[in-house]
PDB file of C-alpha atoms in Angstrom:
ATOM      1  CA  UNK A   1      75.124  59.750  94.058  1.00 95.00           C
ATOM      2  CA  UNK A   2      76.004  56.479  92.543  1.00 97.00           C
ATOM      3  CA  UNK A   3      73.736  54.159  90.046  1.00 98.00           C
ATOM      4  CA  UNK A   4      74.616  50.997  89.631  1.00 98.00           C
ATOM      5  CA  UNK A   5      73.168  49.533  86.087  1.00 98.00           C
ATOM      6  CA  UNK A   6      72.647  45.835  85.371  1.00 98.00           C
ATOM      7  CA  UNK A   7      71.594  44.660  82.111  1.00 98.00           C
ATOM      8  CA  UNK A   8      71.149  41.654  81.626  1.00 97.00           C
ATOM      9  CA  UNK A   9      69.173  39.159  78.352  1.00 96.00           C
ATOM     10  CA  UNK A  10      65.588  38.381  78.616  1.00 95.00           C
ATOM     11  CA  UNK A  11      64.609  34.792  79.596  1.00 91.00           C
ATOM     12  CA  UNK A  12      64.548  32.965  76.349  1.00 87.00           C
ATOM     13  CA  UNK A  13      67.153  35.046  73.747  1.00 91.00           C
ATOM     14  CA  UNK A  14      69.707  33.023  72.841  1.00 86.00           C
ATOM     15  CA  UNK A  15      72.599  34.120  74.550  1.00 90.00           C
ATOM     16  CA  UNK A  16      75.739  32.348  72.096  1.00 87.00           C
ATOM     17  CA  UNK A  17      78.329  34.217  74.276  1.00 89.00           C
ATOM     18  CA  UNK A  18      77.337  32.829  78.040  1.00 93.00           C
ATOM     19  CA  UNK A  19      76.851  29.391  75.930  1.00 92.00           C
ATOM     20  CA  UNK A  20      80.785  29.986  75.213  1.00 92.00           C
ATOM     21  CA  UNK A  21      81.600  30.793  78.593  1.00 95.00           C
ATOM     22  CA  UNK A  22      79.077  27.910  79.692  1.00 95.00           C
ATOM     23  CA  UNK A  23      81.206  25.302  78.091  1.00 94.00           C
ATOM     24  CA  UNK A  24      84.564  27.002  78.786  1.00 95.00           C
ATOM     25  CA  UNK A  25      83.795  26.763  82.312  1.00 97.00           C
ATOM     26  CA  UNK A  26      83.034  23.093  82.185  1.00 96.00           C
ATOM     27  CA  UNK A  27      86.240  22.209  80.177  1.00 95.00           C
ATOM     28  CA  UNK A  28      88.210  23.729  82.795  1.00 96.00           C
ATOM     29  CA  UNK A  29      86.420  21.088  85.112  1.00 96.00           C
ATOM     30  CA  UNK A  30      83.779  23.189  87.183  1.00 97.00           C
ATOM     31  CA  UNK A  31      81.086  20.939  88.218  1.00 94.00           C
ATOM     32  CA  UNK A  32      77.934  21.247  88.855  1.00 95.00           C
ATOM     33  CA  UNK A  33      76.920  24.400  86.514  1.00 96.00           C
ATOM     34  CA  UNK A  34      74.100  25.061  84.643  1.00 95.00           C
ATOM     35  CA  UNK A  35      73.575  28.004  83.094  1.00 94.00           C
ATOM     36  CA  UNK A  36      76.076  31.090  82.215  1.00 95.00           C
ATOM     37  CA  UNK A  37      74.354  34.263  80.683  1.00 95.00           C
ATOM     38  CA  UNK A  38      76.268  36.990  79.845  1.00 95.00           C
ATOM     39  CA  UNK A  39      75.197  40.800  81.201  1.00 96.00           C
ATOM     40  CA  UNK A  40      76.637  44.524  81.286  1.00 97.00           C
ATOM     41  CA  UNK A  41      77.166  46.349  84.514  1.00 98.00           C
ATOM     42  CA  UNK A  42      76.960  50.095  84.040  1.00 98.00           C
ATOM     43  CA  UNK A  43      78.591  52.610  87.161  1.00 98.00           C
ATOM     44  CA  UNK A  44      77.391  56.153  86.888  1.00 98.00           C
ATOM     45  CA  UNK A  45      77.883  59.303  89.065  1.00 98.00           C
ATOM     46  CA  UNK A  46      75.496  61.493  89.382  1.00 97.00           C
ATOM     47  CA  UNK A  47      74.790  65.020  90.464  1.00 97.00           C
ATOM     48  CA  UNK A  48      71.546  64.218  91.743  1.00 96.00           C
ATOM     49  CA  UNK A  49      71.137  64.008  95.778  1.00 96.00           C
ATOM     50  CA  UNK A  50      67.401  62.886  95.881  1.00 97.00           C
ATOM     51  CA  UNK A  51      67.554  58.938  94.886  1.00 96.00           C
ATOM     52  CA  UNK A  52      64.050  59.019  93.472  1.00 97.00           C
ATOM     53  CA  UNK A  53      65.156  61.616  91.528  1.00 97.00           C
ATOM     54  CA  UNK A  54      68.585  59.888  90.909  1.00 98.00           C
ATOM     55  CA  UNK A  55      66.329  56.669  89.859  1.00 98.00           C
ATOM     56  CA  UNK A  56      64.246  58.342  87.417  1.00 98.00           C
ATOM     57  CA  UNK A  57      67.074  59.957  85.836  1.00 98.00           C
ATOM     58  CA  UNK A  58      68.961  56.116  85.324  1.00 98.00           C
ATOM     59  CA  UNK A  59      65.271  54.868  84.172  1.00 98.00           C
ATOM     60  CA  UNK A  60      65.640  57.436  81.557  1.00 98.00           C
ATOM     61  CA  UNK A  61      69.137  56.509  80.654  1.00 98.00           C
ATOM     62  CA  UNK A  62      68.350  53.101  80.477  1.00 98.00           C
ATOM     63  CA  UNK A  63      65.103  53.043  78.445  1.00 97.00           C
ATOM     64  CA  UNK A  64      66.884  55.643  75.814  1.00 96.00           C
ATOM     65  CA  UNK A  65      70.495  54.039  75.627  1.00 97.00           C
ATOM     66  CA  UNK A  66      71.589  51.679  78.282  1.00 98.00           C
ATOM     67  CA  UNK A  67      69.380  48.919  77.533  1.00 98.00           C
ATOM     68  CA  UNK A  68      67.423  47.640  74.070  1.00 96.00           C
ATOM     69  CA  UNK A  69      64.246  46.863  75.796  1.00 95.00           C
ATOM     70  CA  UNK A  70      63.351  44.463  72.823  1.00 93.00           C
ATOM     71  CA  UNK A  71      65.930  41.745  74.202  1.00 95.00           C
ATOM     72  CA  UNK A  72      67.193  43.136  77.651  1.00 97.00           C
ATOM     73  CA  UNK A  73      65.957  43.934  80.821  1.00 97.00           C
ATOM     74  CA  UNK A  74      67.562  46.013  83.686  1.00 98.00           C
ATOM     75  CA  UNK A  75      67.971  46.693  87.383  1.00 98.00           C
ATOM     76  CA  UNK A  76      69.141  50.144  88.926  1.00 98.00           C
ATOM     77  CA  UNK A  77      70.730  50.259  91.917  1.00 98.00           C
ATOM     78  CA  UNK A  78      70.525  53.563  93.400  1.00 97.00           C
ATOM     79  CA  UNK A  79      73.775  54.199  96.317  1.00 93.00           C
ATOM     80  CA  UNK A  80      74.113  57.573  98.265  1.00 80.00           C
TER      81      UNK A  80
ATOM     82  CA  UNK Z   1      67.751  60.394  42.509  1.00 92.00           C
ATOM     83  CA  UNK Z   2      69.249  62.672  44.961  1.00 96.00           C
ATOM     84  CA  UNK Z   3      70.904  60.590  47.311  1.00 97.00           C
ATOM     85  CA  UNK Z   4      73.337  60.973  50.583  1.00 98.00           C
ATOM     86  CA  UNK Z   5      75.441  58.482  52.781  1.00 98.00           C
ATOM     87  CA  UNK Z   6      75.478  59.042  56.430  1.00 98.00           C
ATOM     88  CA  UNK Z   7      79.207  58.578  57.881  1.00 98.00           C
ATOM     89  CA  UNK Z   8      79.614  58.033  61.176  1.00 98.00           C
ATOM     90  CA  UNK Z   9      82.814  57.587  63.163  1.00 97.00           C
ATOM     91  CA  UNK Z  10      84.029  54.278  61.531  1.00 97.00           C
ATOM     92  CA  UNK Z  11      81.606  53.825  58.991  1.00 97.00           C
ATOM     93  CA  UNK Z  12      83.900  51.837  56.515  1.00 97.00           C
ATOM     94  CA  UNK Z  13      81.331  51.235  54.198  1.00 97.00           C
ATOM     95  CA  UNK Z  14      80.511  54.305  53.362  1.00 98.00           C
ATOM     96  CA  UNK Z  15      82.365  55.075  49.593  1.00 97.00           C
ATOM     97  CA  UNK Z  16      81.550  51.930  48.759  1.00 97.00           C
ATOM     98  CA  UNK Z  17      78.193  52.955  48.742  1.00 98.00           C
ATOM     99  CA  UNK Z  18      79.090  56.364  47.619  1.00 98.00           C
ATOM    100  CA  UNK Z  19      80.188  54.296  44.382  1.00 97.00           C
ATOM    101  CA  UNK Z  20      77.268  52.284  44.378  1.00 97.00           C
ATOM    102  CA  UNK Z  21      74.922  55.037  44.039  1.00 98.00           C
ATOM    103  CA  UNK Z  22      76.584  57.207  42.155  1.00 97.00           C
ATOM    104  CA  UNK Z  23      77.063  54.482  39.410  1.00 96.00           C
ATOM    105  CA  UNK Z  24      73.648  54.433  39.672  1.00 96.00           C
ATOM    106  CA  UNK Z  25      72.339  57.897  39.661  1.00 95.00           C
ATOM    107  CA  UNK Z  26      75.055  58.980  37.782  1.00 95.00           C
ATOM    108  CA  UNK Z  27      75.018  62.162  39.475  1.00 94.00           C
ATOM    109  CA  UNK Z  28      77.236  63.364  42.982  1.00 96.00           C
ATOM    110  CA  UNK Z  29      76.084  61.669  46.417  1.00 98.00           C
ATOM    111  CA  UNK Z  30      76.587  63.310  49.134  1.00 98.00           C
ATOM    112  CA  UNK Z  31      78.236  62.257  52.561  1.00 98.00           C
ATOM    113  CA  UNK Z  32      76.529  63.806  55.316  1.00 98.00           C
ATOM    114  CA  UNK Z  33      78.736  63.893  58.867  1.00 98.00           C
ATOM    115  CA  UNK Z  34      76.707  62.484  62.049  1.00 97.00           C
ATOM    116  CA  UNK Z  35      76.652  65.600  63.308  1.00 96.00           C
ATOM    117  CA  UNK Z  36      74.957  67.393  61.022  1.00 96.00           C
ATOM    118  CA  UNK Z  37      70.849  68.049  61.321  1.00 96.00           C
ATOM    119  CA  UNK Z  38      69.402  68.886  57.846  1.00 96.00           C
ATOM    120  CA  UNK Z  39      68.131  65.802  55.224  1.00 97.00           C
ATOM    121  CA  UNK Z  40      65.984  68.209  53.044  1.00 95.00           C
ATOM    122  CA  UNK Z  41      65.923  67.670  49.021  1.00 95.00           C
ATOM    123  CA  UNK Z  42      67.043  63.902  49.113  1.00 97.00           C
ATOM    124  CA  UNK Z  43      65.501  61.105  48.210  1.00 97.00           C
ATOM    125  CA  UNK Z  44      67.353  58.389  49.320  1.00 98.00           C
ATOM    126  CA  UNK Z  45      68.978  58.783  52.293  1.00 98.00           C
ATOM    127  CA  UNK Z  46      71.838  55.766  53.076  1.00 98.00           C
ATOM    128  CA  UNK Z  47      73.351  54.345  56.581  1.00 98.00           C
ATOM    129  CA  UNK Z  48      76.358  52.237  55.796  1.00 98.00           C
ATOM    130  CA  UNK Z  49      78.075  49.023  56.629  1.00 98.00           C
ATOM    131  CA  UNK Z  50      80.840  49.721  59.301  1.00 97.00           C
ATOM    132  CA  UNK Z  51      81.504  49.885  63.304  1.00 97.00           C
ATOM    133  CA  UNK Z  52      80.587  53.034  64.580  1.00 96.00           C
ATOM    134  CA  UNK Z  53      81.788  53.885  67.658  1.00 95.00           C
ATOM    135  CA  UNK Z  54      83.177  50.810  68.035  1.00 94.00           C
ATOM    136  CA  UNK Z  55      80.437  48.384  67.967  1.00 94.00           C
ATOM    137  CA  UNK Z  56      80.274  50.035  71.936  1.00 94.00           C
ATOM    138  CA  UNK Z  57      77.350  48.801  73.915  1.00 96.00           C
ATOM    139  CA  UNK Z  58      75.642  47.426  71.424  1.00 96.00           C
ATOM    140  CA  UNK Z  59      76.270  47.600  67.869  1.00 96.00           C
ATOM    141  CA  UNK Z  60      74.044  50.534  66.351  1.00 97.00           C
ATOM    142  CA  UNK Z  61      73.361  52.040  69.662  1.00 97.00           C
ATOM    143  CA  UNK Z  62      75.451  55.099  69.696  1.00 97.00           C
ATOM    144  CA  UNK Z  63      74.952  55.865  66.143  1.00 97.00           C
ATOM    145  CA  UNK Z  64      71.161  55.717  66.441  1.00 97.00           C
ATOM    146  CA  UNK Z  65      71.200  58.280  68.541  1.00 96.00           C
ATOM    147  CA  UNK Z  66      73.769  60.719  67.166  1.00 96.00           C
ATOM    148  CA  UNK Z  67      71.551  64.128  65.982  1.00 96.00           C
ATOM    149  CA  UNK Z  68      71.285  62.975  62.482  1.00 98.00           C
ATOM    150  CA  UNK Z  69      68.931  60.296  63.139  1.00 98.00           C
ATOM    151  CA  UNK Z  70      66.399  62.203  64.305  1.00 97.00           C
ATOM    152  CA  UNK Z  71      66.557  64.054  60.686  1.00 98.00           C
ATOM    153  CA  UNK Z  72      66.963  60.509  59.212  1.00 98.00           C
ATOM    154  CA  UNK Z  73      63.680  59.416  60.875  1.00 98.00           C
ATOM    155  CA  UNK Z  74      61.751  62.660  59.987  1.00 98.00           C
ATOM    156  CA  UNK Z  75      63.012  61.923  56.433  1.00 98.00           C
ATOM    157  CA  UNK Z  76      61.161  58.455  57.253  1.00 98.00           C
ATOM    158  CA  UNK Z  77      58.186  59.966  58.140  1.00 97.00           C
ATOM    159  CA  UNK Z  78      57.865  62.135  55.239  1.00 96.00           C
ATOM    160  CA  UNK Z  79      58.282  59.052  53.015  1.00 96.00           C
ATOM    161  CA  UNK Z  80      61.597  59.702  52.038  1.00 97.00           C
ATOM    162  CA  UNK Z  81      63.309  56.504  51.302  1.00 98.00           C
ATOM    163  CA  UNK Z  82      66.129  54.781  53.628  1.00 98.00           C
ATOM    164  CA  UNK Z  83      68.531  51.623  53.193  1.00 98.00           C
ATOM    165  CA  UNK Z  84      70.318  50.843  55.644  1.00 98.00           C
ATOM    166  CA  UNK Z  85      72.956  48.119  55.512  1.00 98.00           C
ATOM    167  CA  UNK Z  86      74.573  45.670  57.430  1.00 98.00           C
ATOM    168  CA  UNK Z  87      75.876  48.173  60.463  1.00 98.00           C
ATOM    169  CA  UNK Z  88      73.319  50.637  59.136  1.00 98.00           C
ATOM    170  CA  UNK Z  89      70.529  48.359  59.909  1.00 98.00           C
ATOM    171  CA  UNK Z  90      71.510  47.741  62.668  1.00 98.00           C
ATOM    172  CA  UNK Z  91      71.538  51.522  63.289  1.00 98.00           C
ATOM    173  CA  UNK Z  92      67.786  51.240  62.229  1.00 98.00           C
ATOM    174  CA  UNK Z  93      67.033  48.502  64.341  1.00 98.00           C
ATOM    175  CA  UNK Z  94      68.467  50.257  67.427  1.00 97.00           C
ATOM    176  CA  UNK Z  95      66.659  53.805  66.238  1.00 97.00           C
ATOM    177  CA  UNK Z  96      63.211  51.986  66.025  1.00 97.00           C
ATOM    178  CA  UNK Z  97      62.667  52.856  62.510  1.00 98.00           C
ATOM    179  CA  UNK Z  98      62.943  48.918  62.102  1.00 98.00           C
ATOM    180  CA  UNK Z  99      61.849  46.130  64.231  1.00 98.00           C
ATOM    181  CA  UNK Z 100      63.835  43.947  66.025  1.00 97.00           C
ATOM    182  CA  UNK Z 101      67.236  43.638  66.611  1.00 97.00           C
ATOM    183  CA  UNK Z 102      70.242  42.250  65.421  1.00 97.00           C
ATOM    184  CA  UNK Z 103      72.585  40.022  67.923  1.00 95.00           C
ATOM    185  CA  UNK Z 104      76.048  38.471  67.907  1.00 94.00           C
ATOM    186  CA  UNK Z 105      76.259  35.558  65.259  1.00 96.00           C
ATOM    187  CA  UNK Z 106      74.443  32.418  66.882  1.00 93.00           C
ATOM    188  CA  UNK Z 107      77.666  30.477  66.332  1.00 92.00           C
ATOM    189  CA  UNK Z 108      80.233  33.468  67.689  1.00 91.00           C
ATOM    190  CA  UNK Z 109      82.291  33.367  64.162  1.00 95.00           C
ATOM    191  CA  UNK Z 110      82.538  36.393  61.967  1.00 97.00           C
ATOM    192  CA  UNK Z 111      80.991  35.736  58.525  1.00 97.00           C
ATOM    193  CA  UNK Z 112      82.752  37.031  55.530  1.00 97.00           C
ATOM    194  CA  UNK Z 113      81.451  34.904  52.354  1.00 96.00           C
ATOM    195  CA  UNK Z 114      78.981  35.496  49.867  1.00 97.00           C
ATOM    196  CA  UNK Z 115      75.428  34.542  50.713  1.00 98.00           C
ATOM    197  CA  UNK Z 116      72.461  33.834  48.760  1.00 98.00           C
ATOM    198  CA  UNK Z 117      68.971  35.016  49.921  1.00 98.00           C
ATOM    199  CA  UNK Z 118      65.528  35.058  48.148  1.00 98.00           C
ATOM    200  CA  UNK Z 119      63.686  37.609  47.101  1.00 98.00           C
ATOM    201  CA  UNK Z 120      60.518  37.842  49.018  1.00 98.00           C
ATOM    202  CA  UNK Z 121      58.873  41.089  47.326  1.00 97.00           C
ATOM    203  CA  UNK Z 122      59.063  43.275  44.385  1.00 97.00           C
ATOM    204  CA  UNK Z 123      56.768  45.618  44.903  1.00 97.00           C
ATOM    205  CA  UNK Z 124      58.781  48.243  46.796  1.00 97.00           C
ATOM    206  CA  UNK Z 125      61.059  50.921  45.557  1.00 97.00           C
ATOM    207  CA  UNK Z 126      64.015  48.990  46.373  1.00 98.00           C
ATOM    208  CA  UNK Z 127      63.427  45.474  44.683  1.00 98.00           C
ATOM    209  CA  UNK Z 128      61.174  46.401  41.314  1.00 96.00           C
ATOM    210  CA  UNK Z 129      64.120  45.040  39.506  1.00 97.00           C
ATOM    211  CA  UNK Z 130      63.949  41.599  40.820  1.00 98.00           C
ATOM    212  CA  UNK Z 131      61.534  38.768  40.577  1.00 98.00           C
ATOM    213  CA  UNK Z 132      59.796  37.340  43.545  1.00 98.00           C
ATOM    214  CA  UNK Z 133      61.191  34.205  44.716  1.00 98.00           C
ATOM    215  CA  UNK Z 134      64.518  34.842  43.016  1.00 98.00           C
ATOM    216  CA  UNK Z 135      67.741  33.963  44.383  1.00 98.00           C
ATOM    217  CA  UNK Z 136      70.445  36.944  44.490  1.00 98.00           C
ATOM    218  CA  UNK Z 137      73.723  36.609  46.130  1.00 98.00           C
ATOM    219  CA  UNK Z 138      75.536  39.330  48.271  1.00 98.00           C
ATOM    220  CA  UNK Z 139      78.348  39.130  49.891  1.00 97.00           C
ATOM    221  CA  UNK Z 140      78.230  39.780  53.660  1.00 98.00           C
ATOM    222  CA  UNK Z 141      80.683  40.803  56.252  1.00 97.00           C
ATOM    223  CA  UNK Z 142      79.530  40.687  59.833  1.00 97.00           C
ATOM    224  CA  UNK Z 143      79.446  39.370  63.323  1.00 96.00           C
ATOM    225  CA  UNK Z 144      76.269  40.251  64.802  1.00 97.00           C
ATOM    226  CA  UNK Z 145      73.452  39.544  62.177  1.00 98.00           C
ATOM    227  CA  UNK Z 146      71.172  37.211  63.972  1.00 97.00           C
ATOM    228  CA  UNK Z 147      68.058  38.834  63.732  1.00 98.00           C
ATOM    229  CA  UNK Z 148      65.972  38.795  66.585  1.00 96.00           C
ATOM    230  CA  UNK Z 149      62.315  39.838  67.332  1.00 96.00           C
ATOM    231  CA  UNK Z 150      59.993  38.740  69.818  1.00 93.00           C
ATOM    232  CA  UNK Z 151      57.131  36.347  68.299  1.00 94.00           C
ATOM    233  CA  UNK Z 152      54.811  38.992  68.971  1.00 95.00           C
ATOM    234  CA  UNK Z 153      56.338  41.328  66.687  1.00 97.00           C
ATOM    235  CA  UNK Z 154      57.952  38.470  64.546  1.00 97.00           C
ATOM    236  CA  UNK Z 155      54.055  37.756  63.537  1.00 98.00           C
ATOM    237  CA  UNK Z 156      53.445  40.947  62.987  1.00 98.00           C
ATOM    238  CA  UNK Z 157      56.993  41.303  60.656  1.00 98.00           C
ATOM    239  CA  UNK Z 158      55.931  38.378  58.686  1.00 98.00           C
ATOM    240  CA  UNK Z 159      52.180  39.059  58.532  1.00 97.00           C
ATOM    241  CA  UNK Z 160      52.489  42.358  57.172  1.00 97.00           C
ATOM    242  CA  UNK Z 161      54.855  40.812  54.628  1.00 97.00           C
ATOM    243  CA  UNK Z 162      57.822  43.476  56.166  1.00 98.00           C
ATOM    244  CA  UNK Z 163      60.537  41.035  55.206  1.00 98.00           C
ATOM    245  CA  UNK Z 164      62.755  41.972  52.762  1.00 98.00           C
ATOM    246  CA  UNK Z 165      65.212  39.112  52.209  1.00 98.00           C
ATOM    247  CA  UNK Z 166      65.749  36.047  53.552  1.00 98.00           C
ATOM    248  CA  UNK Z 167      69.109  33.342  53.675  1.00 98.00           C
ATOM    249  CA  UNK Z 168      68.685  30.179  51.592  1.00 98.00           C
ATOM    250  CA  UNK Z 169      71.587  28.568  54.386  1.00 98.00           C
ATOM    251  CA  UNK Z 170      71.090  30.952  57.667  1.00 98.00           C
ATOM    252  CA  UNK Z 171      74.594  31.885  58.283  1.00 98.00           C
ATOM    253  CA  UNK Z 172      74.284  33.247  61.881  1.00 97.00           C
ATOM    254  CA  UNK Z 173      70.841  32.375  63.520  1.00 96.00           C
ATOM    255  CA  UNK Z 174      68.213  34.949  62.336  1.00 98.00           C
ATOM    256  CA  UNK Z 175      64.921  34.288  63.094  1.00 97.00           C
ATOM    257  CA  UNK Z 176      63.083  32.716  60.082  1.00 98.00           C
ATOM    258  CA  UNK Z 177      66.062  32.833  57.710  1.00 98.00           C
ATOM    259  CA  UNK Z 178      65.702  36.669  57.977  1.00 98.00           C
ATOM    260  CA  UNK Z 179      68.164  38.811  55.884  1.00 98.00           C
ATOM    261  CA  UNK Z 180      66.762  41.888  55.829  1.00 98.00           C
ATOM    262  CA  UNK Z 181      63.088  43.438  56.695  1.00 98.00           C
ATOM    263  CA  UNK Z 182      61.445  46.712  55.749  1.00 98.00           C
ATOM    264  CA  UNK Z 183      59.393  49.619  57.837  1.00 98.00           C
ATOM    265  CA  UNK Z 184      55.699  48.875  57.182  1.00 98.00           C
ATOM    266  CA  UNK Z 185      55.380  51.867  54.941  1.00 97.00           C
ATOM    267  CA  UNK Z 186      57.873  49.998  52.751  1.00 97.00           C
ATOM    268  CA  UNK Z 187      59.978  52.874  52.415  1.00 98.00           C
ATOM    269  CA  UNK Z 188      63.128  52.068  54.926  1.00 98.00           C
ATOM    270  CA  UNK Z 189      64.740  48.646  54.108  1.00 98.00           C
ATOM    271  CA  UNK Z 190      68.006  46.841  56.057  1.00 98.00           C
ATOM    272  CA  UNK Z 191      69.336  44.764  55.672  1.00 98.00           C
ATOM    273  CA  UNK Z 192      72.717  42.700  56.440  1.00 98.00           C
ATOM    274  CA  UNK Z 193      74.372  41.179  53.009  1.00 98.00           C
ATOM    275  CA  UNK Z 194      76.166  43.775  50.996  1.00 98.00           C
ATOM    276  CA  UNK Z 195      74.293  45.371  47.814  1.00 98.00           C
ATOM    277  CA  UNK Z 196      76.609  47.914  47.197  1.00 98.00           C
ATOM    278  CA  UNK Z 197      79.737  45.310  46.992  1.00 97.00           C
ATOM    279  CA  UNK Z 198      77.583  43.561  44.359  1.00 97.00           C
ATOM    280  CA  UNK Z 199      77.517  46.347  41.030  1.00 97.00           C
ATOM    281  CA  UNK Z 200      80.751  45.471  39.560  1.00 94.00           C
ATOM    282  CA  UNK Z 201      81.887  42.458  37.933  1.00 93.00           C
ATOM    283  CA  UNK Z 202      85.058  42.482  38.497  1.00 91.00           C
ATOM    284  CA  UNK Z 203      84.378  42.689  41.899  1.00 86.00           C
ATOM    285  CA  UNK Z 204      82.791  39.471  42.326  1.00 83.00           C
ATOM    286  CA  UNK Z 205      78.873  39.926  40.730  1.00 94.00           C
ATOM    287  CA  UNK Z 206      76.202  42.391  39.986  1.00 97.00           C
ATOM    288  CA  UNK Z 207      73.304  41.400  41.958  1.00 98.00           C
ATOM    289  CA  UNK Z 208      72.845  44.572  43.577  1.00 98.00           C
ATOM    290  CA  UNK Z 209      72.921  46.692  40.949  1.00 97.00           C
ATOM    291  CA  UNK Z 210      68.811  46.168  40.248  1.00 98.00           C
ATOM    292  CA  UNK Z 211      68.440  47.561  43.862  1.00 98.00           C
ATOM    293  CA  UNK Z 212      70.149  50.453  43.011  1.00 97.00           C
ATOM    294  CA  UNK Z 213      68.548  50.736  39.652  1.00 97.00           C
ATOM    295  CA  UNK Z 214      65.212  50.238  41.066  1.00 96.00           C
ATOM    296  CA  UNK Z 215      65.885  53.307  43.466  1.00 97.00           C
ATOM    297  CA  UNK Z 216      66.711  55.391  40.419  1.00 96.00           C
ATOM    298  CA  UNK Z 217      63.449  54.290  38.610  1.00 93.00           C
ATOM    299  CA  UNK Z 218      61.152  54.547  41.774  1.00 90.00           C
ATOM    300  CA  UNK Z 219      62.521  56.563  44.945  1.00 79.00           C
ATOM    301  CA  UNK Z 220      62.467  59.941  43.647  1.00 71.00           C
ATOM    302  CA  UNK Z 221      59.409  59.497  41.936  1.00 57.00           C
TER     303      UNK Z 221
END
């Protein structure tokens, strides 16, 4: 199967680099924009043929490497 | 002292504090290989400055869990004593051995300058040698030293008097003009600011060389 990993910042840590891309986006004339935050998106293949197996697997993955829990969160997307 | 630098694939910090410490102890230190799993009979056990493994993911996040952290953090545990500097603490951040986390720069520039930070305690292992409330300078090197905690565990950080060292101009961010912090034992300190570039003269000042005295005197002890 197929996991599909998003990691993106917390509400409320500072994120300098989607500021950057924030303001970037604006000079180059895009209206109407209000926030950019910056995230990680994470394909894996996996052995595993049961998703809820497959999902806690990625849950694993993500609470021991994928993600620092302190400032991130994530979403796992789980395809067949 | 018995002491030992972990090297990691590109540490580039790591003879530097080789130097440091054996300046210092004035006996051989050790450079232990990532991949090795045995920390017994040292007393101080060092994570250098560096990229390792590229800064990938997040900086710190591969190297805290290569297999010689786990020894690293049973060494910890034991009471064994741990600095960990600029890249290393982040490699102690992202092991949990420290709290919190350091980020990318608030402003998104690299800082390479000397900084000065206070002193905030004295009473540890690694600071007997300086006076509380002094101002020490070290220079620092880095792009993603703006440490963050939530305020939950900031409180806690700053009630439990865990931090180490803090900026007298924050360079990057950091939450309460934090430089470095300790474990709440006292025994594991990180921080970002360079102690080991800071014991020769000639090379720019000798601030850190009470640190590494004060290890001497204390850690293996």
């Amino acid at each position: 199967m197929k996991a599909k990993v998003h990691v993106t910042l917390k509400n409320g840590v500072l994120d300098p680099q989607g500021k950057a891309i924030e303001h970037t986006l604006h000079s180059l004339g895009f209206e109407g924009l209000n926030q950019a935050r910056q995230g990680k998106f994470i394909e894996l293949e996996l052995a595993e043929t049961d998703p809820d197996k497959a999902h806690a697997q990625v849950d694993e993955m993500c609470k021991k490497l994928l993600a620092n829990t302190v400032i991130e969160n994530y979403t796992i997307d789980i395809e067949g | 002292m018995k002491a030992c630098v972990i090297v990691f694939p590109a540490s580039n910090c790591d003879r530097d504090m080789k130097v440091a410490l054996e300046a210092a102890t004035g006996s051989a230190v050790d450079m232990v290989w990532h991949r090795e799993t045995d920390l017994t009979g040292y007393d101080l056990v060092a994570v250098p400055g560096g990229f390792s493994y590229g800064d990938y993911l997040r900086c710190g996040a591969m190297a805290a869990r290569s297999p010689i952290m786990a020894e690293v953090i049973k060494h910890a545990n034991r009471g064994g004593h741990v600095l960990g500097v600029c890249n290393g603490f982040q490699i102690l951040c992202e092991s949990g051995l420290l709290p919190g986390v350091l980020m990318r720069n608030a402003n998104l520039k690299f800082i390479c300058k000397d900084l000065e930070l206070t002193v905030e305690r004295n009473d540890t292992a690694f600071t007997n040698g300086y006076t509380v409330g002094q101002t020490i300078t070290f220079p620092a090197a880095h792009h993603d030293g703006n440490y963050f905690a939530n305020s939950e565990t900031l409180k806690r950080v700053e009630g439990e008097g865990q931090v180490a060292f803090r900026y007298v101009n924050n360079p990057n961010g950091s939450a309460d003009d934090i430089a470095g912090v300790y474990n709440e034992a006292g025994n594991v300190l990180g921080l970002m600011p360079h102690p080991e570039r800071s014991v020769e003269t000639l090379l720019g000042g000798l601030d850190g060389k009470p640190m590494f005295d004060s290890l001497v005197k204390t850690a293996a002890a």
